[in-house]
């Protein structure tokens, strides 16, 4: 297997890991005004992701860095053509990160509400725009013969991409609600479970529509099989949520996100950014890649350090595995 294909697959793994882990972070942030009734409950929800949210964002940094090093042409076209939505995502993530650190610095309700709004907005904006971005990548964008984006910002707001944004939004909300049902106890656990049960049908409808649309426009058998598996996993999440089997439900929502991302990348291959103007203008794993020597060095670095990073992050989740209850939150 060529190293260009290996690194395309590794970048897909990084994005799948990011959506799996940061997905429930975004879900928890968006659900603050829905599930929490007072400051203690908001602190309870934030504490469920407090030890891990910043580690989860590392997957995004590594995915971006790997794209820059392995496929610099893809990185350049993506970040220049999608400049405004990616800038909005970056600002939202910055405000969200600052809010986690600063909301408890003053004992003032107004102060905390302002930072809570940053957490909510900083979770909502990326949850939508990541879906819009990936929807456009899979659909294809206006690339000229020099592989430069020649469309406008409003070209990115097409129906297919907007449905992709709704898909990531609903899946992250469901993933976050299931995570909270798994991570909390008492009344909050029941409240989160009931909300997850109500969110599941909407997620099935919207995500199923997006995956069906994708499958109908890209005749790739492997992609179809992965989309079907993602749909089955999502249905399983709905059943597990109804039965209040939080662990199985969380595994199912996580599997839905991972398999769906895998399906999108399989459908995309060998392109990394198709052109909607002419197929010859598309960026592929070959014409967007770095030199073979660069890819070889990157591969050895990844082999050496990836197990260490995964082991450390797994250990972090193990240490903070216990359920949290409102009784543990000081008044």
CSV table of C-alpha atoms in Angstrom, one decimal:
chain,number,residue,atom,x,y,z
A,1,UNK,CA,0.0,0.0,0.0
A,2,UNK,CA,1.3,3.4,-0.9
A,3,UNK,CA,2.1,5.9,1.8
A,4,UNK,CA,-0.3,8.4,0.3
A,5,UNK,CA,-3.1,6.0,0.9
A,6,UNK,CA,-1.8,5.1,4.4
A,7,UNK,CA,-1.9,8.8,5.4
A,8,UNK,CA,-5.3,9.4,3.9
A,9,UNK,CA,-6.5,6.5,6.1
A,10,UNK,CA,-4.7,7.9,9.1
A,11,UNK,CA,-6.3,11.3,8.6
A,12,UNK,CA,-9.7,9.6,8.4
A,13,UNK,CA,-8.9,7.9,11.7
A,14,UNK,CA,-8.0,11.2,13.3
A,15,UNK,CA,-11.2,12.8,12.2
A,16,UNK,CA,-13.2,9.8,13.4
A,17,UNK,CA,-11.5,10.0,16.8
A,18,UNK,CA,-12.2,13.7,17.0
A,19,UNK,CA,-15.9,13.4,16.2
A,20,UNK,CA,-16.2,10.5,18.7
A,21,UNK,CA,-14.5,12.3,21.6
A,22,UNK,CA,-15.2,16.0,20.9
A,23,UNK,CA,-18.7,15.1,19.8
A,24,UNK,CA,-20.0,14.4,23.3
A,25,UNK,CA,-18.1,17.5,24.5
A,26,UNK,CA,-20.0,19.6,22.1
A,27,UNK,CA,-23.2,17.8,23.1
A,28,UNK,CA,-22.7,18.5,26.8
A,29,UNK,CA,-22.0,22.2,26.1
A,30,UNK,CA,-25.1,22.6,23.9
A,31,UNK,CA,-27.2,20.9,26.5
A,32,UNK,CA,-26.3,23.2,29.4
A,33,UNK,CA,-29.4,25.4,29.1
A,34,UNK,CA,-31.6,22.3,28.4
A,35,UNK,CA,-30.7,19.9,31.3
A,36,UNK,CA,-29.3,22.2,34.0
A,37,UNK,CA,-31.7,24.2,36.1
A,38,UNK,CA,-29.2,26.1,38.4
A,39,UNK,CA,-25.6,26.8,38.8
A,40,UNK,CA,-24.8,23.6,40.7
A,41,UNK,CA,-26.3,21.5,37.9
A,42,UNK,CA,-24.4,23.4,35.3
A,43,UNK,CA,-21.2,22.8,37.2
A,44,UNK,CA,-22.1,19.1,37.4
A,45,UNK,CA,-22.5,18.9,33.6
A,46,UNK,CA,-19.2,20.8,33.0
A,47,UNK,CA,-17.4,18.6,35.4
A,48,UNK,CA,-18.3,15.5,33.4
A,49,UNK,CA,-16.0,16.7,30.6
A,50,UNK,CA,-13.7,18.9,32.7
A,51,UNK,CA,-10.8,16.4,32.8
A,52,UNK,CA,-11.0,15.4,29.1
A,53,UNK,CA,-12.2,18.2,26.9
A,54,UNK,CA,-8.8,19.7,26.2
A,55,UNK,CA,-7.3,16.3,25.5
A,56,UNK,CA,-10.1,15.6,23.0
A,57,UNK,CA,-9.2,18.7,21.1
A,58,UNK,CA,-5.7,17.4,20.5
A,59,UNK,CA,-7.3,15.1,17.8
A,60,UNK,CA,-8.2,18.1,15.8
A,61,UNK,CA,-4.7,19.6,16.1
A,62,UNK,CA,-3.1,16.4,15.0
A,63,UNK,CA,-5.6,16.0,12.1
A,64,UNK,CA,-4.8,19.5,10.9
A,65,UNK,CA,-1.1,19.0,11.4
A,66,UNK,CA,-1.1,15.7,9.6
A,67,UNK,CA,-3.1,17.2,6.7
A,68,UNK,CA,-0.6,20.1,6.4
A,69,UNK,CA,2.4,17.7,6.4
A,70,UNK,CA,1.1,14.9,4.3
A,71,UNK,CA,-1.1,16.7,1.9
A,72,UNK,CA,0.0,20.4,1.8
A,73,UNK,CA,-2.0,21.2,-1.4
A,74,UNK,CA,-5.2,19.9,0.3
A,75,UNK,CA,-4.5,21.9,3.4
A,76,UNK,CA,-3.8,25.1,1.4
A,77,UNK,CA,-6.9,24.8,-0.7
A,78,UNK,CA,-9.1,23.8,2.2
A,79,UNK,CA,-8.0,26.6,4.6
A,80,UNK,CA,-8.1,29.3,1.9
A,81,UNK,CA,-11.4,28.3,0.3
A,82,UNK,CA,-13.1,27.6,3.7
A,83,UNK,CA,-11.5,30.5,5.4
A,84,UNK,CA,-14.6,32.2,7.0
A,85,UNK,CA,-16.3,29.0,8.3
A,86,UNK,CA,-13.0,27.7,9.7
A,87,UNK,CA,-12.3,31.1,11.3
A,88,UNK,CA,-15.7,31.0,13.0
A,89,UNK,CA,-14.9,27.5,14.3
A,90,UNK,CA,-11.5,28.6,15.6
A,91,UNK,CA,-13.0,31.6,17.4
A,92,UNK,CA,-15.8,29.5,18.8
A,93,UNK,CA,-13.3,26.9,20.1
A,94,UNK,CA,-11.1,29.7,21.7
A,95,UNK,CA,-14.1,31.3,23.5
A,96,UNK,CA,-15.2,27.8,24.7
A,97,UNK,CA,-11.8,26.9,26.0
A,98,UNK,CA,-11.4,30.3,27.8
A,99,UNK,CA,-15.0,29.9,29.3
A,100,UNK,CA,-14.2,26.6,30.9
A,101,UNK,CA,-11.2,28.1,32.6
A,102,UNK,CA,-12.7,31.5,33.6
A,103,UNK,CA,-16.4,30.8,34.5
A,104,UNK,CA,-15.5,29.9,38.1
A,105,UNK,CA,-13.0,32.7,38.7
A,106,UNK,CA,-15.6,35.0,40.2
A,107,UNK,CA,-18.6,34.2,42.5
A,108,UNK,CA,-21.0,36.2,40.4
A,109,UNK,CA,-24.1,34.9,38.5
A,110,UNK,CA,-23.8,37.4,35.7
A,111,UNK,CA,-20.1,36.6,35.2
A,112,UNK,CA,-20.9,32.8,35.0
A,113,UNK,CA,-23.9,33.3,32.7
A,114,UNK,CA,-21.7,35.2,30.2
A,115,UNK,CA,-19.1,32.4,30.1
A,116,UNK,CA,-21.8,29.8,30.0
A,117,UNK,CA,-23.1,31.5,26.8
A,118,UNK,CA,-19.6,31.2,25.4
A,119,UNK,CA,-19.6,27.4,26.2
A,120,UNK,CA,-23.0,27.0,24.5
A,121,UNK,CA,-22.2,29.0,21.5
A,122,UNK,CA,-18.6,27.6,21.3
A,123,UNK,CA,-20.1,24.1,21.1
A,124,UNK,CA,-23.0,24.9,18.8
A,125,UNK,CA,-21.0,26.7,16.1
A,126,UNK,CA,-18.5,23.9,15.5
A,127,UNK,CA,-21.2,21.2,15.8
A,128,UNK,CA,-22.9,22.7,12.8
A,129,UNK,CA,-20.0,24.0,10.7
A,130,UNK,CA,-18.0,20.8,10.8
A,131,UNK,CA,-20.9,19.1,9.1
A,132,UNK,CA,-21.2,21.9,6.6
A,133,UNK,CA,-17.5,21.7,5.8
A,134,UNK,CA,-17.4,17.9,5.4
A,135,UNK,CA,-20.6,18.0,3.3
A,136,UNK,CA,-18.9,20.4,0.9
A,137,UNK,CA,-15.7,18.3,0.7
A,138,UNK,CA,-17.7,15.2,-0.2
A,139,UNK,CA,-20.0,17.0,-2.6
A,140,UNK,CA,-17.2,18.8,-4.3
A,141,UNK,CA,-16.4,22.5,-4.5
A,142,UNK,CA,-15.5,25.0,-7.3
A,143,UNK,CA,-11.8,24.3,-7.9
A,144,UNK,CA,-10.1,25.8,-11.0
A,145,UNK,CA,-7.2,24.2,-12.9
A,146,UNK,CA,-4.7,25.5,-10.3
A,147,UNK,CA,-6.7,23.7,-7.6
A,148,UNK,CA,-7.8,27.0,-6.1
A,149,UNK,CA,-11.3,27.6,-4.7
A,150,UNK,CA,-13.1,30.1,-6.9
A,151,UNK,CA,-16.5,29.9,-5.3
A,152,UNK,CA,-18.0,32.2,-2.6
A,153,UNK,CA,-18.9,31.7,1.0
A,154,UNK,CA,-22.6,31.3,0.0
A,155,UNK,CA,-21.7,28.5,-2.4
A,156,UNK,CA,-20.8,26.5,0.7
A,157,UNK,CA,-24.3,26.9,2.1
A,158,UNK,CA,-26.0,24.5,-0.3
A,159,UNK,CA,-28.8,22.2,0.8
A,160,UNK,CA,-26.6,19.1,1.0
A,161,UNK,CA,-23.9,20.7,3.1
A,162,UNK,CA,-26.6,22.3,5.4
A,163,UNK,CA,-28.1,18.9,5.9
A,164,UNK,CA,-24.6,17.7,6.8
A,165,UNK,CA,-24.5,20.5,9.4
A,166,UNK,CA,-27.9,19.4,10.9
A,167,UNK,CA,-26.6,15.8,10.9
A,168,UNK,CA,-23.5,16.6,13.0
A,169,UNK,CA,-25.6,18.8,15.2
A,170,UNK,CA,-28.2,16.2,16.1
A,171,UNK,CA,-25.7,13.4,16.4
A,172,UNK,CA,-23.5,15.4,18.8
A,173,UNK,CA,-26.6,16.3,20.8
A,174,UNK,CA,-27.6,12.7,21.1
A,175,UNK,CA,-24.0,11.6,21.8
A,176,UNK,CA,-23.8,14.2,24.5
A,177,UNK,CA,-27.1,13.3,26.1
A,178,UNK,CA,-26.1,9.6,26.2
A,179,UNK,CA,-22.8,10.5,27.7
A,180,UNK,CA,-24.4,12.5,30.5
A,181,UNK,CA,-26.8,9.6,31.2
A,182,UNK,CA,-23.7,7.4,31.4
A,183,UNK,CA,-21.6,9.8,33.4
A,184,UNK,CA,-24.1,11.2,36.0
A,185,UNK,CA,-26.3,9.7,38.7
A,186,UNK,CA,-29.6,10.5,40.3
A,187,UNK,CA,-32.1,12.8,38.7
A,188,UNK,CA,-29.7,14.2,36.2
A,189,UNK,CA,-29.1,10.7,34.9
A,190,UNK,CA,-32.8,10.2,34.4
A,191,UNK,CA,-33.3,13.6,32.8
A,192,UNK,CA,-30.4,13.0,30.3
A,193,UNK,CA,-31.8,9.5,29.5
A,194,UNK,CA,-35.2,10.9,28.7
A,195,UNK,CA,-33.8,13.6,26.5
A,196,UNK,CA,-31.6,11.1,24.7
A,197,UNK,CA,-34.7,9.0,24.0
A,198,UNK,CA,-36.5,12.0,22.5
A,199,UNK,CA,-33.4,13.0,20.4
A,200,UNK,CA,-32.9,9.6,18.9
A,201,UNK,CA,-35.8,9.7,16.3
A,202,UNK,CA,-34.7,13.1,15.1
A,203,UNK,CA,-31.1,11.9,14.7
A,204,UNK,CA,-32.2,8.8,12.8
A,205,UNK,CA,-34.3,10.9,10.4
A,206,UNK,CA,-31.8,13.6,9.7
A,207,UNK,CA,-28.6,11.5,9.7
A,208,UNK,CA,-30.4,8.8,7.7
A,209,UNK,CA,-31.5,11.4,5.1
A,210,UNK,CA,-27.9,12.7,4.8
A,211,UNK,CA,-26.3,9.3,4.4
A,212,UNK,CA,-29.0,8.2,1.9
A,213,UNK,CA,-28.4,11.3,-0.1
A,214,UNK,CA,-24.6,10.7,-0.1
A,215,UNK,CA,-25.1,7.1,-1.1
A,216,UNK,CA,-27.4,8.0,-3.9
A,217,UNK,CA,-24.9,10.4,-5.5
A,218,UNK,CA,-21.7,8.4,-5.0
A,219,UNK,CA,-21.9,4.9,-6.4
A,220,UNK,CA,-19.4,3.3,-4.0
A,221,UNK,CA,-20.3,-0.2,-2.7
A,222,UNK,CA,-17.9,0.0,0.3
A,223,UNK,CA,-19.4,3.4,1.2
A,224,UNK,CA,-22.9,2.1,1.0
A,225,UNK,CA,-22.0,-0.8,3.3
A,226,UNK,CA,-20.5,1.6,5.9
A,227,UNK,CA,-23.4,3.9,5.7
A,228,UNK,CA,-25.8,1.0,6.3
A,229,UNK,CA,-23.7,-0.1,9.3
A,230,UNK,CA,-23.8,3.5,10.7
A,231,UNK,CA,-27.6,3.5,10.3
A,232,UNK,CA,-27.8,0.2,12.1
A,233,UNK,CA,-25.6,1.5,14.9
A,234,UNK,CA,-27.8,4.6,15.3
A,235,UNK,CA,-30.9,2.4,15.5
A,236,UNK,CA,-29.2,0.3,18.1
A,237,UNK,CA,-28.4,3.5,20.1
A,238,UNK,CA,-32.1,4.4,20.0
A,239,UNK,CA,-33.1,0.9,21.3
A,240,UNK,CA,-30.4,1.0,24.0
A,241,UNK,CA,-31.4,4.5,25.1
A,242,UNK,CA,-35.1,3.4,25.4
A,243,UNK,CA,-33.9,0.4,27.6
A,244,UNK,CA,-31.7,2.8,29.6
A,245,UNK,CA,-28.6,0.8,28.8
A,246,UNK,CA,-26.3,3.9,28.8
A,247,UNK,CA,-23.1,2.0,28.2
A,248,UNK,CA,-24.4,0.2,25.1
A,249,UNK,CA,-26.1,3.4,23.9
A,250,UNK,CA,-22.8,5.3,24.2
A,251,UNK,CA,-20.9,2.6,22.3
A,252,UNK,CA,-23.6,2.7,19.6
A,253,UNK,CA,-23.6,6.5,19.1
A,254,UNK,CA,-19.8,6.4,19.1
A,255,UNK,CA,-19.8,3.7,16.5
A,256,UNK,CA,-22.3,5.7,14.4
A,257,UNK,CA,-19.9,8.7,14.3
A,258,UNK,CA,-16.8,6.6,13.6
A,259,UNK,CA,-18.4,4.4,10.9
A,260,UNK,CA,-20.1,7.4,9.2
A,261,UNK,CA,-16.8,9.3,9.0
A,262,UNK,CA,-15.2,6.2,7.6
A,263,UNK,CA,-17.9,6.0,5.0
A,264,UNK,CA,-17.4,9.6,4.0
A,265,UNK,CA,-13.7,9.1,3.5
A,266,UNK,CA,-14.1,5.9,1.6
A,267,UNK,CA,-16.6,7.6,-0.7
A,268,UNK,CA,-14.2,10.5,-1.2
A,269,UNK,CA,-11.1,8.3,-2.0
A,270,UNK,CA,-9.0,8.8,-4.1
A,271,UNK,CA,-10.0,12.4,-4.2
A,272,UNK,CA,-9.3,14.6,-1.1
A,273,UNK,CA,-11.2,17.5,-2.5
A,274,UNK,CA,-13.3,17.0,-5.7
A,275,UNK,CA,-13.9,19.8,-8.1
A,276,UNK,CA,-17.5,20.5,-9.1
A,277,UNK,CA,-16.2,22.3,-12.2
A,278,UNK,CA,-14.2,19.5,-13.8
A,279,UNK,CA,-12.9,16.2,-12.6
A,280,UNK,CA,-9.4,17.1,-13.8
A,281,UNK,CA,-9.3,20.0,-11.4
A,282,UNK,CA,-9.8,17.7,-8.3
A,283,UNK,CA,-7.2,17.3,-5.7
A,284,UNK,CA,-6.3,13.6,-5.1
A,285,UNK,CA,-4.1,11.7,-2.8
A,286,UNK,CA,-1.4,11.8,-5.5
A,287,UNK,CA,-1.4,15.4,-6.7
A,288,UNK,CA,-1.9,16.9,-3.2
A,289,UNK,CA,0.7,14.8,-1.4
A,290,UNK,CA,4.1,15.6,0.0
A,291,UNK,CA,7.3,13.9,-1.2
A,292,UNK,CA,7.7,10.2,-0.5
A,293,UNK,CA,10.6,11.0,1.9
A,294,UNK,CA,8.4,13.3,4.0
A,295,UNK,CA,5.7,10.7,4.2
A,296,UNK,CA,8.3,8.1,5.2
A,297,UNK,CA,9.6,10.2,8.1
A,298,UNK,CA,6.1,11.0,9.2
A,299,UNK,CA,5.2,7.4,9.3
A,300,UNK,CA,8.1,6.5,11.6
A,301,UNK,CA,7.2,9.3,13.9
A,302,UNK,CA,3.6,8.2,14.0
A,303,UNK,CA,4.5,4.6,14.7
A,304,UNK,CA,6.7,5.7,17.6
A,305,UNK,CA,4.5,8.3,19.4
A,306,UNK,CA,0.9,7.3,18.6
A,307,UNK,CA,0.7,4.4,21.1
A,308,UNK,CA,2.1,6.6,23.8
A,309,UNK,CA,-0.6,9.3,23.2
A,310,UNK,CA,-3.4,6.7,23.0
A,311,UNK,CA,-2.2,5.0,26.2
A,312,UNK,CA,-2.1,8.3,28.1
A,313,UNK,CA,-5.5,9.4,26.9
A,314,UNK,CA,-7.0,6.0,27.8
A,315,UNK,CA,-5.5,6.2,31.2
A,316,UNK,CA,-7.1,9.6,31.7
A,317,UNK,CA,-10.5,8.3,30.9
A,318,UNK,CA,-9.9,5.3,33.3
A,319,UNK,CA,-9.0,7.6,36.2
A,320,UNK,CA,-12.1,9.8,35.7
A,321,UNK,CA,-14.5,6.9,35.0
A,322,UNK,CA,-16.8,7.2,37.9
A,323,UNK,CA,-20.3,8.7,37.8
A,324,UNK,CA,-20.8,12.2,39.2
A,325,UNK,CA,-23.8,13.3,41.3
A,326,UNK,CA,-25.1,16.7,42.4
A,327,UNK,CA,-24.2,15.9,46.0
A,328,UNK,CA,-20.6,16.1,45.2
A,329,UNK,CA,-20.9,19.7,43.9
A,330,UNK,CA,-20.4,22.3,46.7
A,331,UNK,CA,-23.3,24.7,47.3
